[in-house]
Amino acid sequence: MSGFNRLLKNSLANIINGFSNVILGIVISPFLINILSLDEFSVWSICLQAGIAVSIFGVAGQITIGRFTSQFKFKNDELGLNRVINNYFNIILYIFIFFLLVLSVVLVNFESIFSSIPNEIIFESKIAFLLVFGSFTLGIFATVFIGYFIGIEKNHVTANINLISRVFIGIVVVFLADYGLIAIASGYFVINVISYLFMYKQFCAFEQHHFSFGLQGKIDELIKFFGGLTIWNVAQFLISGIGIFVVSIYDFDNLAFFVLAMTMVNAIVGLLGAIVNPIIQPIVKLNESGNQKGVDELVMSLSMIFALTIFLGVNLSSYISLPILQLWVGDSNGTLANNYFNYLLVAFAIRMVIAPYGMKLVANAQQLKIAHFPVFEGVLNFILSIILVKEFGAIGVAYSTIISAITIMFVYTLKYSKETILDQSLITILLSFLIIPFFTVLSVYLFNSLTVSSYYSSILLIISILVIYMIKVNVYRVKFILDNTKPLI
């Protein structure tokens, strides 16, 4: 199988592995919004978002294990691989205990933290939170197995399990929705735990590893890599995940419609992220062969593809989002969700342009060198979210994310232009990292602020044809690079 086809296969599997809960949300939301009350639906969304907060550590872990598995498999170092898996297992034991303590604190102070939740559903809300948060906490252990299969470029193994379990969860949650939050949270917990056990069984079929307590050998590199990636992911959560909590505190009445919009946005942005995550393995191989030029060419081509695709997709969405959302969750709910959707979409999508550069740093274990950048962006976004949601309501989340995204993308433009070894790269970086994203945001503002004429639509159509051509050119460049990288096994 060619390198490009491997990337496509692993990207598809990664979509299922990393964003199966988002995909599940799209499928079951139309049922839940009609079966549960708006308050119950909002509480269920808070529970899931709290679980996602836990999973950011798991995502960091599976990328960590995937990266080291790729490296050790490339070098045929089975001893090194066994040590890093065991050391990571011991690290997540401590993380597991930490989250049990967090869960206890939240449950004790649940009423004061989520003061907008009606008193009549407080008890079942606490039990649902316990079960959902608990299932995600146990899921941290499964990241060992997901990361291993990512590393050997067999993402489909755990993806199949995730896909089947999400189908069962969807059926069970919808079936139990009439019985309330506790019932659907219980079904969610049980099926998740079963899926983790199946992942462990598949891991044992590929790797004869015996987990043991205690760290083995030096762990500096593992801690540095995992710690840096965790800081990165926590910062990303302050950008992409904190909005639901802010809205739940300051604009609870509109939380359900904000969540519907964010569910669809997360699915779209998640697709982009899942596509780019497997690029770590080709970058590791290019680095091992000393092909730094190939790495930079790959990063720039992918960044340009993302920038152009986002421009095209966001403008198309402005025309079709309302009927799609109405078809998805009904006329009334769809109309209210559409008030937030396109601004949220452009706010979170433009940030994905710098994802290939981020994957380059992760593959090189250099993410700690720029850890302060996403932290700065995350803190800025968090502060702006509170200020702007208080002022404008839930739409303030989109405003804050746009401002913080454009700010940090300007910083990355300056940084990467100084690092790349390619000649005359500044214009390409400037276009993909900053100029195209800026005009993408502008196009959403114009569409929502002006009366869209046939003249405007005609100009946009001509631009779109040019954009499609440029996407095609860059896809061929990526294919050429990947088809000339050596497979791991």
Short mmCIF file of C-alpha atoms in Angstrom, two decimals:
data_model
loop_
_atom_site.label_atom_id
_atom_site.label_comp_id
_atom_site.label_asym_id
_atom_site.label_seq_id
_atom_site.Cartn_x
_atom_site.Cartn_y
_atom_site.Cartn_z
CA MET A 1 0.00 0.00 0.00
CA SER A 2 1.36 3.44 -0.94
CA GLY A 3 2.16 6.03 1.72
CA PHE A 4 -0.68 8.26 0.56
CA ASN A 5 -3.23 5.44 0.70
CA ARG A 6 -1.98 4.47 4.16
CA LEU A 7 -2.57 8.04 5.27
CA LEU A 8 -6.13 8.01 3.91
CA LYS A 9 -6.90 4.68 5.59
CA ASN A 10 -5.42 5.73 8.94
CA SER A 11 -7.11 9.13 8.76
CA LEU A 12 -10.49 7.46 8.30
CA ALA A 13 -9.80 5.14 11.23
CA ASN A 14 -8.57 8.08 13.29
CA ILE A 15 -11.85 9.90 12.67
CA ILE A 16 -13.66 6.99 14.31
CA ASN A 17 -11.11 6.62 17.13
CA GLY A 18 -10.76 10.26 18.05
CA PHE A 19 -14.17 11.68 17.25
CA SER A 20 -16.61 8.82 17.62
CA ASN A 21 -18.36 10.65 20.45
CA VAL A 22 -18.83 13.70 18.24
CA ILE A 23 -20.20 11.54 15.44
CA LEU A 24 -22.47 9.86 17.98
CA GLY A 25 -23.67 13.29 19.13
CA ILE A 26 -24.76 14.18 15.62
CA VAL A 27 -26.74 10.96 15.26
CA ILE A 28 -28.57 10.97 18.58
CA SER A 29 -29.03 14.73 19.19
CA PRO A 30 -32.22 14.97 17.08
CA PHE A 31 -33.76 12.22 19.21
CA LEU A 32 -32.56 13.51 22.58
CA ILE A 33 -33.59 17.12 21.95
CA ASN A 34 -37.14 15.88 21.36
CA ILE A 35 -37.30 13.27 24.15
CA LEU A 36 -35.49 15.08 26.97
CA SER A 37 -36.45 18.50 28.26
CA LEU A 38 -34.18 21.38 27.20
CA ASP A 39 -32.74 21.45 30.74
CA GLU A 40 -32.03 17.70 30.70
CA PHE A 41 -30.44 17.97 27.25
CA SER A 42 -28.24 20.80 28.53
CA VAL A 43 -27.19 18.73 31.56
CA TRP A 44 -26.36 15.74 29.35
CA SER A 45 -24.19 18.05 27.23
CA ILE A 46 -22.38 19.31 30.34
CA CYS A 47 -21.68 15.70 31.40
CA LEU A 48 -20.21 14.82 28.02
CA GLN A 49 -18.13 18.00 27.94
CA ALA A 50 -16.71 17.21 31.37
CA GLY A 51 -15.78 13.78 30.03
CA ILE A 52 -14.08 15.37 27.04
CA ALA A 53 -12.05 17.46 29.50
CA VAL A 54 -10.71 14.16 30.87
CA SER A 55 -10.05 12.76 27.42
CA ILE A 56 -7.61 15.54 26.52
CA PHE A 57 -5.10 13.69 28.70
CA GLY A 58 -5.98 10.50 26.89
CA VAL A 59 -5.51 12.08 23.47
CA ALA A 60 -2.08 13.31 24.57
CA GLY A 61 -1.32 9.79 25.74
CA GLN A 62 -2.36 7.98 22.59
CA ILE A 63 -0.34 10.39 20.42
CA THR A 64 2.61 9.84 22.77
CA ILE A 65 2.41 6.06 22.56
CA GLY A 66 1.82 6.28 18.80
CA ARG A 67 4.92 8.41 18.31
CA PHE A 68 7.21 6.18 20.41
CA THR A 69 5.76 3.02 18.88
CA SER A 70 6.56 4.38 15.41
CA GLN A 71 10.07 5.26 16.51
CA PHE A 72 10.87 1.95 18.21
CA LYS A 73 9.28 -0.15 15.48
CA PHE A 74 11.32 1.73 12.88
CA LYS A 75 14.47 0.85 14.87
CA ASN A 76 13.29 -2.71 15.72
CA ASP A 77 13.77 -1.90 19.43
CA GLU A 78 11.21 -4.12 21.17
CA LEU A 79 12.77 -3.61 24.61
CA GLY A 80 12.46 0.17 24.30
CA LEU A 81 8.84 -0.19 23.19
CA ASN A 82 7.93 -2.44 26.13
CA ARG A 83 9.52 -0.04 28.60
CA VAL A 84 7.75 3.04 27.25
CA ILE A 85 4.35 1.28 27.27
CA ASN A 86 4.83 0.15 30.86
CA ASN A 87 6.08 3.55 32.01
CA TYR A 88 3.13 5.28 30.39
CA PHE A 89 0.77 2.82 32.08
CA ASN A 90 2.21 3.77 35.47
CA ILE A 91 1.91 7.48 34.70
CA ILE A 92 -1.77 7.20 33.87
CA LEU A 93 -2.39 5.37 37.14
CA TYR A 94 -1.58 8.64 38.89
CA ILE A 95 -3.74 10.58 36.42
CA PHE A 96 -6.61 8.19 37.11
CA ILE A 97 -6.35 8.82 40.86
CA PHE A 98 -6.19 12.58 40.24
CA PHE A 99 -9.44 12.53 38.28
CA LEU A 100 -11.17 10.47 40.94
CA LEU A 101 -10.32 13.26 43.39
CA VAL A 102 -11.58 15.89 40.91
CA LEU A 103 -14.82 13.95 40.50
CA SER A 104 -15.31 13.87 44.28
CA VAL A 105 -14.80 17.63 44.59
CA VAL A 106 -17.22 18.39 41.74
CA LEU A 107 -19.95 16.14 43.15
CA VAL A 108 -19.68 17.70 46.61
CA ASN A 109 -19.96 21.21 45.13
CA PHE A 110 -22.24 20.34 42.19
CA GLU A 111 -25.12 22.67 43.12
CA SER A 112 -22.87 25.72 43.49
CA ILE A 113 -20.83 25.03 40.34
CA PHE A 114 -23.91 24.49 38.15
CA SER A 115 -26.32 26.79 39.95
CA SER A 116 -28.51 27.28 36.85
CA ILE A 117 -29.62 23.62 36.78
CA PRO A 118 -33.21 23.35 38.11
CA ASN A 119 -33.47 21.81 41.59
CA GLU A 120 -35.87 19.09 40.45
CA ILE A 121 -33.20 17.42 38.30
CA ILE A 122 -30.14 18.07 40.50
CA PHE A 123 -29.96 14.51 41.93
CA GLU A 124 -30.16 12.69 38.61
CA SER A 125 -27.78 15.24 37.11
CA LYS A 126 -25.17 14.36 39.75
CA ILE A 127 -25.53 10.61 39.14
CA ALA A 128 -25.32 11.10 35.37
CA PHE A 129 -22.22 13.25 35.81
CA LEU A 130 -20.64 10.54 37.99
CA LEU A 131 -21.26 7.79 35.43
CA VAL A 132 -20.22 9.73 32.32
CA PHE A 133 -17.16 11.31 33.92
CA GLY A 134 -16.23 7.92 35.39
CA SER A 135 -16.43 6.18 32.01
CA PHE A 136 -14.08 8.74 30.46
CA THR A 137 -11.70 8.40 33.41
CA LEU A 138 -11.48 4.63 32.91
CA GLY A 139 -10.99 5.29 29.21
CA ILE A 140 -7.59 6.82 29.90
CA PHE A 141 -6.22 3.28 30.22
CA ALA A 142 -7.49 2.39 26.74
CA THR A 143 -5.24 5.07 25.23
CA VAL A 144 -2.34 2.63 25.60
CA PHE A 145 -3.97 0.34 23.05
CA ILE A 146 -5.23 3.09 20.72
CA GLY A 147 -1.78 4.69 20.69
CA TYR A 148 -0.05 1.38 19.95
CA PHE A 149 -2.21 0.70 16.90
CA ILE A 150 -1.73 4.29 15.70
CA GLY A 151 2.02 3.72 15.97
CA ILE A 152 2.02 0.59 13.84
CA GLU A 153 -0.35 2.28 11.37
CA LYS A 154 -3.22 -0.12 12.08
CA ASN A 155 -5.66 2.46 13.41
CA HIS A 156 -8.56 0.45 12.04
CA VAL A 157 -8.21 -2.21 14.77
CA THR A 158 -9.45 0.02 17.59
CA ALA A 159 -11.57 2.06 15.18
CA ASN A 160 -13.71 -1.01 14.48
CA ILE A 161 -14.31 -1.47 18.21
CA ASN A 162 -15.12 2.21 18.67
CA LEU A 163 -17.49 2.19 15.72
CA ILE A 164 -19.43 -0.84 17.00
CA SER A 165 -19.58 0.51 20.56
CA ARG A 166 -20.83 3.92 19.36
CA VAL A 167 -23.61 2.23 17.41
CA PHE A 168 -24.67 0.31 20.52
CA ILE A 169 -24.42 3.45 22.68
CA GLY A 170 -26.56 5.38 20.22
CA ILE A 171 -29.27 2.73 20.25
CA VAL A 172 -29.19 2.28 24.03
CA VAL A 173 -29.13 6.02 24.84
CA VAL A 174 -32.10 6.78 22.57
CA PHE A 175 -34.02 3.75 23.88
CA LEU A 176 -33.40 4.72 27.54
CA ALA A 177 -33.97 8.47 27.07
CA ASP A 178 -37.61 8.17 28.14
CA TYR A 179 -36.37 6.89 31.53
CA GLY A 180 -34.20 9.94 32.24
CA LEU A 181 -30.59 10.96 32.66
CA ILE A 182 -29.54 8.19 35.05
CA ALA A 183 -30.72 5.48 32.67
CA ILE A 184 -28.87 6.84 29.62
CA ALA A 185 -25.71 7.53 31.65
CA SER A 186 -25.74 3.94 32.97
CA GLY A 187 -25.97 2.51 29.46
CA TYR A 188 -23.20 4.85 28.32
CA PHE A 189 -20.93 3.69 31.16
CA VAL A 190 -21.45 -0.05 30.67
CA ILE A 191 -20.88 -0.09 26.90
CA ASN A 192 -17.77 2.08 27.17
CA VAL A 193 -16.21 -0.27 29.74
CA ILE A 194 -16.93 -3.28 27.51
CA SER A 195 -15.27 -1.55 24.55
CA TYR A 196 -12.13 -0.89 26.63
CA LEU A 197 -11.90 -4.61 27.44
CA PHE A 198 -12.15 -5.53 23.76
CA MET A 199 -9.33 -3.09 22.95
CA TYR A 200 -7.15 -4.77 25.56
CA LYS A 201 -7.88 -8.16 24.02
CA GLN A 202 -6.85 -6.92 20.55
CA PHE A 203 -3.66 -5.42 21.97
CA CYS A 204 -2.75 -8.77 23.53
CA ALA A 205 -3.20 -10.44 20.14
CA PHE A 206 -0.53 -8.16 18.61
CA GLU A 207 1.87 -7.55 21.50
CA GLN A 208 2.95 -9.88 24.29
CA HIS A 209 3.30 -7.26 26.99
CA HIS A 210 2.96 -7.78 30.74
CA PHE A 211 1.98 -4.63 32.60
CA SER A 212 3.67 -4.12 35.94
CA PHE A 213 3.83 -1.49 38.64
CA GLY A 214 6.92 0.69 38.79
CA LEU A 215 8.89 2.74 36.29
CA GLN A 216 11.63 1.16 34.19
CA GLY A 217 14.79 2.93 33.04
CA LYS A 218 14.93 6.59 32.08
CA ILE A 219 11.59 8.31 31.60
CA ASP A 220 12.78 11.87 30.90
CA GLU A 221 11.93 11.79 27.20
CA LEU A 222 8.52 10.21 27.82
CA ILE A 223 7.62 12.74 30.55
CA LYS A 224 8.83 15.63 28.41
CA PHE A 225 6.86 14.48 25.38
CA PHE A 226 3.66 13.55 27.21
CA GLY A 227 3.83 16.57 29.51
CA GLY A 228 4.35 19.00 26.66
CA LEU A 229 1.51 17.48 24.67
CA THR A 230 -0.77 17.55 27.72
CA ILE A 231 -0.06 21.25 28.26
CA TRP A 232 -0.80 21.77 24.58
CA ASN A 233 -4.11 19.88 24.82
CA VAL A 234 -5.21 21.63 28.01
CA ALA A 235 -4.61 24.92 26.23
CA GLN A 236 -6.64 23.65 23.27
CA PHE A 237 -9.48 22.77 25.63
CA LEU A 238 -9.48 26.34 26.94
CA ILE A 239 -10.05 27.31 23.32
CA SER A 240 -12.44 24.70 21.99
CA GLY A 241 -14.01 23.08 25.04
CA ILE A 242 -14.49 25.69 27.72
CA GLY A 243 -17.27 27.52 25.86
CA ILE A 244 -20.01 25.11 26.95
CA PHE A 245 -19.14 25.64 30.62
CA VAL A 246 -19.03 29.44 30.21
CA VAL A 247 -22.40 29.46 28.44
CA SER A 248 -23.86 27.10 31.07
CA ILE A 249 -23.01 29.71 33.73
CA TYR A 250 -23.87 32.96 31.94
CA ASP A 251 -26.45 32.01 29.27
CA PHE A 252 -27.99 28.68 30.35
CA ASP A 253 -31.28 29.37 28.53
CA ASN A 254 -29.48 29.22 25.17
CA LEU A 255 -27.09 26.40 26.08
CA ALA A 256 -29.07 23.69 24.28
CA PHE A 257 -29.00 25.55 20.95
CA PHE A 258 -25.34 26.51 21.41
CA VAL A 259 -24.54 22.83 22.06
CA LEU A 260 -26.37 21.76 18.90
CA ALA A 261 -24.30 24.21 16.86
CA MET A 262 -21.06 23.16 18.58
CA THR A 263 -21.85 19.46 18.04
CA MET A 264 -21.90 19.98 14.30
CA VAL A 265 -18.88 22.31 14.40
CA ASN A 266 -16.87 19.81 16.45
CA ALA A 267 -17.67 17.09 13.94
CA ILE A 268 -16.43 19.19 11.01
CA VAL A 269 -13.32 20.45 12.78
CA GLY A 270 -12.78 16.96 14.19
CA LEU A 271 -12.65 15.56 10.68
CA LEU A 272 -9.85 17.98 9.83
CA GLY A 273 -7.95 17.11 12.98
CA ALA A 274 -8.34 13.38 12.47
CA ILE A 275 -7.02 13.70 8.93
CA VAL A 276 -3.87 15.48 10.03
CA ASN A 277 -3.01 13.44 13.17
CA PRO A 278 -1.67 10.37 11.28
CA ILE A 279 0.83 12.63 9.52
CA ILE A 280 3.04 12.19 12.59
CA GLN A 281 4.18 8.78 11.35
CA PRO A 282 5.39 9.96 7.88
CA ILE A 283 7.13 12.93 9.54
CA VAL A 284 8.91 10.57 11.96
CA LYS A 285 10.10 8.51 8.99
CA LEU A 286 11.20 11.58 7.03
CA ASN A 287 13.11 12.79 10.08
CA GLU A 288 14.78 9.42 10.56
CA SER A 289 15.96 9.52 6.95
CA GLY A 290 17.22 13.11 7.35
CA ASN A 291 14.78 14.58 4.83
CA GLN A 292 14.00 17.92 6.52
CA LYS A 293 13.11 19.51 3.21
CA GLY A 294 10.42 16.87 2.69
CA VAL A 295 8.99 17.60 6.15
CA ASP A 296 8.65 21.32 5.42
CA GLU A 297 7.18 20.70 1.98
CA LEU A 298 4.63 18.34 3.53
CA VAL A 299 3.69 20.83 6.28
CA MET A 300 3.29 23.74 3.86
CA SER A 301 1.24 21.78 1.34
CA LEU A 302 -1.09 20.45 4.05
CA SER A 303 -1.47 23.93 5.57
CA MET A 304 -2.43 25.35 2.20
CA ILE A 305 -4.91 22.51 1.61
CA PHE A 306 -6.50 23.20 4.99
CA ALA A 307 -6.67 26.97 4.45
CA LEU A 308 -8.28 26.63 1.02
CA THR A 309 -10.64 23.83 2.06
CA ILE A 310 -11.82 25.81 5.08
CA PHE A 311 -12.43 28.90 2.93
CA LEU A 312 -14.44 26.81 0.49
CA GLY A 313 -16.35 24.92 3.17
CA VAL A 314 -17.23 27.93 5.31
CA ASN A 315 -18.60 29.87 2.35
CA LEU A 316 -20.63 26.89 1.20
CA SER A 317 -21.93 26.48 4.74
CA SER A 318 -23.28 30.04 4.77
CA TYR A 319 -25.71 29.02 2.01
CA ILE A 320 -26.72 25.56 3.20
CA SER A 321 -26.37 25.48 7.01
CA LEU A 322 -29.91 26.62 7.85
CA PRO A 323 -31.81 23.95 5.87
CA ILE A 324 -29.37 21.26 7.02
CA LEU A 325 -29.73 22.19 10.70
CA GLN A 326 -33.52 22.39 10.34
CA LEU A 327 -33.56 18.96 8.73
CA TRP A 328 -31.30 17.66 11.50
CA VAL A 329 -33.09 18.90 14.65
CA GLY A 330 -36.32 20.46 13.40
CA ASP A 331 -37.29 23.89 12.11
CA SER A 332 -37.36 25.76 15.43
CA ASN A 333 -34.26 24.18 16.99
CA GLY A 334 -32.36 24.38 13.69
CA THR A 335 -33.13 28.07 13.24
CA LEU A 336 -31.94 28.92 16.76
CA ALA A 337 -28.79 26.77 16.38
CA ASN A 338 -27.99 28.43 13.05
CA ASN A 339 -27.70 31.79 14.84
CA TYR A 340 -24.41 30.49 16.25
CA PHE A 341 -23.28 27.88 13.75
CA ASN A 342 -21.38 29.70 10.99
CA TYR A 343 -19.56 32.08 13.33
CA LEU A 344 -18.55 29.13 15.50
CA LEU A 345 -17.53 27.13 12.44
CA VAL A 346 -15.19 29.79 11.07
CA ALA A 347 -13.84 30.55 14.55
CA PHE A 348 -12.75 26.98 15.22
CA ALA A 349 -11.96 25.89 11.66
CA ILE A 350 -9.37 28.56 10.83
CA ARG A 351 -7.21 27.37 13.72
CA MET A 352 -6.78 24.01 11.99
CA VAL A 353 -4.55 25.63 9.37
CA ILE A 354 -1.61 25.51 11.78
CA ALA A 355 -2.30 21.86 12.77
CA PRO A 356 0.27 20.37 10.33
CA TYR A 357 2.96 22.61 11.84
CA GLY A 358 1.86 21.43 15.28
CA MET A 359 2.15 17.80 14.17
CA LYS A 360 5.68 18.50 12.93
CA LEU A 361 6.65 19.75 16.38
CA VAL A 362 4.98 16.77 18.05
CA ALA A 363 6.78 14.32 15.75
CA ASN A 364 10.08 16.02 16.61
CA ALA A 365 9.21 16.07 20.35
CA GLN A 366 9.55 19.87 20.26
CA GLN A 367 6.07 20.84 21.43
CA LEU A 368 7.41 22.05 24.79
CA LYS A 369 9.40 24.75 22.99
CA ILE A 370 6.16 26.48 22.01
CA ALA A 371 3.94 25.31 24.88
CA HIS A 372 3.55 28.91 26.01
CA PHE A 373 1.89 29.84 22.68
CA PRO A 374 -1.25 27.69 23.00
CA VAL A 375 -1.35 28.44 26.73
CA PHE A 376 -1.39 32.16 25.94
CA GLU A 377 -4.09 31.63 23.32
CA GLY A 378 -6.14 29.45 25.66
CA VAL A 379 -5.98 31.91 28.55
CA LEU A 380 -6.77 34.82 26.21
CA ASN A 381 -9.74 32.93 24.78
CA PHE A 382 -11.00 31.97 28.24
CA ILE A 383 -10.88 35.55 29.52
CA LEU A 384 -12.47 36.95 26.35
CA SER A 385 -15.19 34.25 26.47
CA ILE A 386 -16.29 35.30 29.94
CA ILE A 387 -16.28 38.99 28.99
CA LEU A 388 -18.01 38.59 25.63
CA VAL A 389 -20.58 35.95 26.72
CA LYS A 390 -21.62 38.28 29.54
CA GLU A 391 -22.01 41.07 26.98
CA PHE A 392 -23.41 39.30 23.90
CA GLY A 393 -24.61 35.90 25.13
CA ALA A 394 -23.48 32.55 23.71
CA ILE A 395 -22.28 34.07 20.41
CA GLY A 396 -19.50 35.72 22.44
CA VAL A 397 -17.67 32.37 22.40
CA ALA A 398 -17.27 32.67 18.62
CA TYR A 399 -16.08 36.27 18.87
CA SER A 400 -13.46 35.41 21.50
CA THR A 401 -12.19 32.40 19.54
CA ILE A 402 -11.81 34.42 16.33
CA ILE A 403 -9.83 37.14 18.09
CA SER A 404 -7.52 34.72 19.90
CA ALA A 405 -7.06 32.54 16.79
CA ILE A 406 -6.03 35.40 14.49
CA THR A 407 -3.66 36.69 17.19
CA ILE A 408 -1.83 33.40 17.66
CA MET A 409 -1.75 32.59 13.95
CA PHE A 410 0.14 35.82 13.39
CA VAL A 411 2.69 34.64 15.97
CA TYR A 412 3.04 31.23 14.28
CA THR A 413 3.49 32.92 10.90
CA LEU A 414 6.53 34.79 12.19
CA LYS A 415 7.95 31.73 13.98
CA TYR A 416 7.64 29.17 11.19
CA SER A 417 8.93 31.56 8.53
CA LYS A 418 12.19 31.77 10.53
CA GLU A 419 12.47 28.00 11.05
CA THR A 420 11.80 26.52 7.62
CA ILE A 421 14.74 25.57 5.42
CA LEU A 422 12.77 26.18 2.22
CA ASP A 423 13.57 29.26 0.16
CA GLN A 424 10.93 31.94 -0.50
CA SER A 425 8.49 30.34 1.92
CA LEU A 426 7.25 33.50 3.69
CA ILE A 427 4.55 34.25 1.11
CA THR A 428 3.18 30.68 1.28
CA ILE A 429 3.15 30.70 5.08
CA LEU A 430 1.59 34.16 5.18
CA LEU A 431 -1.13 33.10 2.75
CA SER A 432 -2.08 29.85 4.46
CA PHE A 433 -1.56 30.86 8.10
CA LEU A 434 -3.03 34.36 8.03
CA ILE A 435 -4.36 35.94 4.84
CA ILE A 436 -6.73 33.19 3.68
CA PRO A 437 -8.10 32.61 7.23
CA PHE A 438 -8.70 36.37 7.62
CA PHE A 439 -10.71 36.54 4.39
CA THR A 440 -12.61 33.43 5.46
CA VAL A 441 -13.77 35.22 8.61
CA LEU A 442 -14.56 38.34 6.57
CA SER A 443 -16.69 36.33 4.15
CA VAL A 444 -18.89 35.04 7.00
CA TYR A 445 -19.34 38.57 8.33
CA LEU A 446 -20.27 39.88 4.87
CA PHE A 447 -22.75 37.07 4.28
CA ASN A 448 -24.51 37.71 7.59
CA SER A 449 -24.37 41.51 7.38
CA LEU A 450 -25.20 42.20 3.74
CA THR A 451 -27.96 41.24 1.34
CA VAL A 452 -26.37 38.51 -0.76
CA SER A 453 -26.84 39.33 -4.45
CA SER A 454 -26.33 37.18 -7.54
CA TYR A 455 -23.29 39.35 -8.31
CA TYR A 456 -21.68 38.42 -4.98
CA SER A 457 -22.49 34.75 -5.52
CA SER A 458 -20.98 34.81 -9.03
CA ILE A 459 -17.71 36.26 -7.79
CA LEU A 460 -17.61 33.66 -5.01
CA LEU A 461 -18.20 30.88 -7.56
CA ILE A 462 -15.24 32.02 -9.69
CA ILE A 463 -13.01 32.21 -6.61
CA SER A 464 -14.17 28.74 -5.55
CA ILE A 465 -13.15 27.21 -8.89
CA LEU A 466 -9.66 28.66 -8.47
CA VAL A 467 -9.55 27.38 -4.89
CA ILE A 468 -10.48 23.84 -5.98
CA TYR A 469 -7.69 23.89 -8.56
CA MET A 470 -5.13 24.97 -5.92
CA ILE A 471 -6.34 22.25 -3.55
CA LYS A 472 -5.81 19.67 -6.29
CA VAL A 473 -2.25 20.90 -6.93
CA ASN A 474 -1.32 20.64 -3.25
CA VAL A 475 -2.93 17.22 -2.85
CA TYR A 476 -0.67 15.91 -5.62
CA ARG A 477 2.33 17.37 -3.81
CA VAL A 478 1.37 15.61 -0.59
CA LYS A 479 0.78 12.35 -2.46
CA PHE A 480 4.22 12.52 -4.06
CA ILE A 481 5.94 13.04 -0.69
CA LEU A 482 4.04 10.30 1.12
CA ASP A 483 4.38 7.75 -1.66
CA ASN A 484 8.14 8.09 -1.32
CA THR A 485 8.28 7.33 2.42
CA LYS A 486 9.17 3.88 3.65
CA PRO A 487 6.40 1.92 5.49
CA LEU A 488 7.03 0.92 9.10
CA ILE A 489 6.15 -2.74 8.83
#
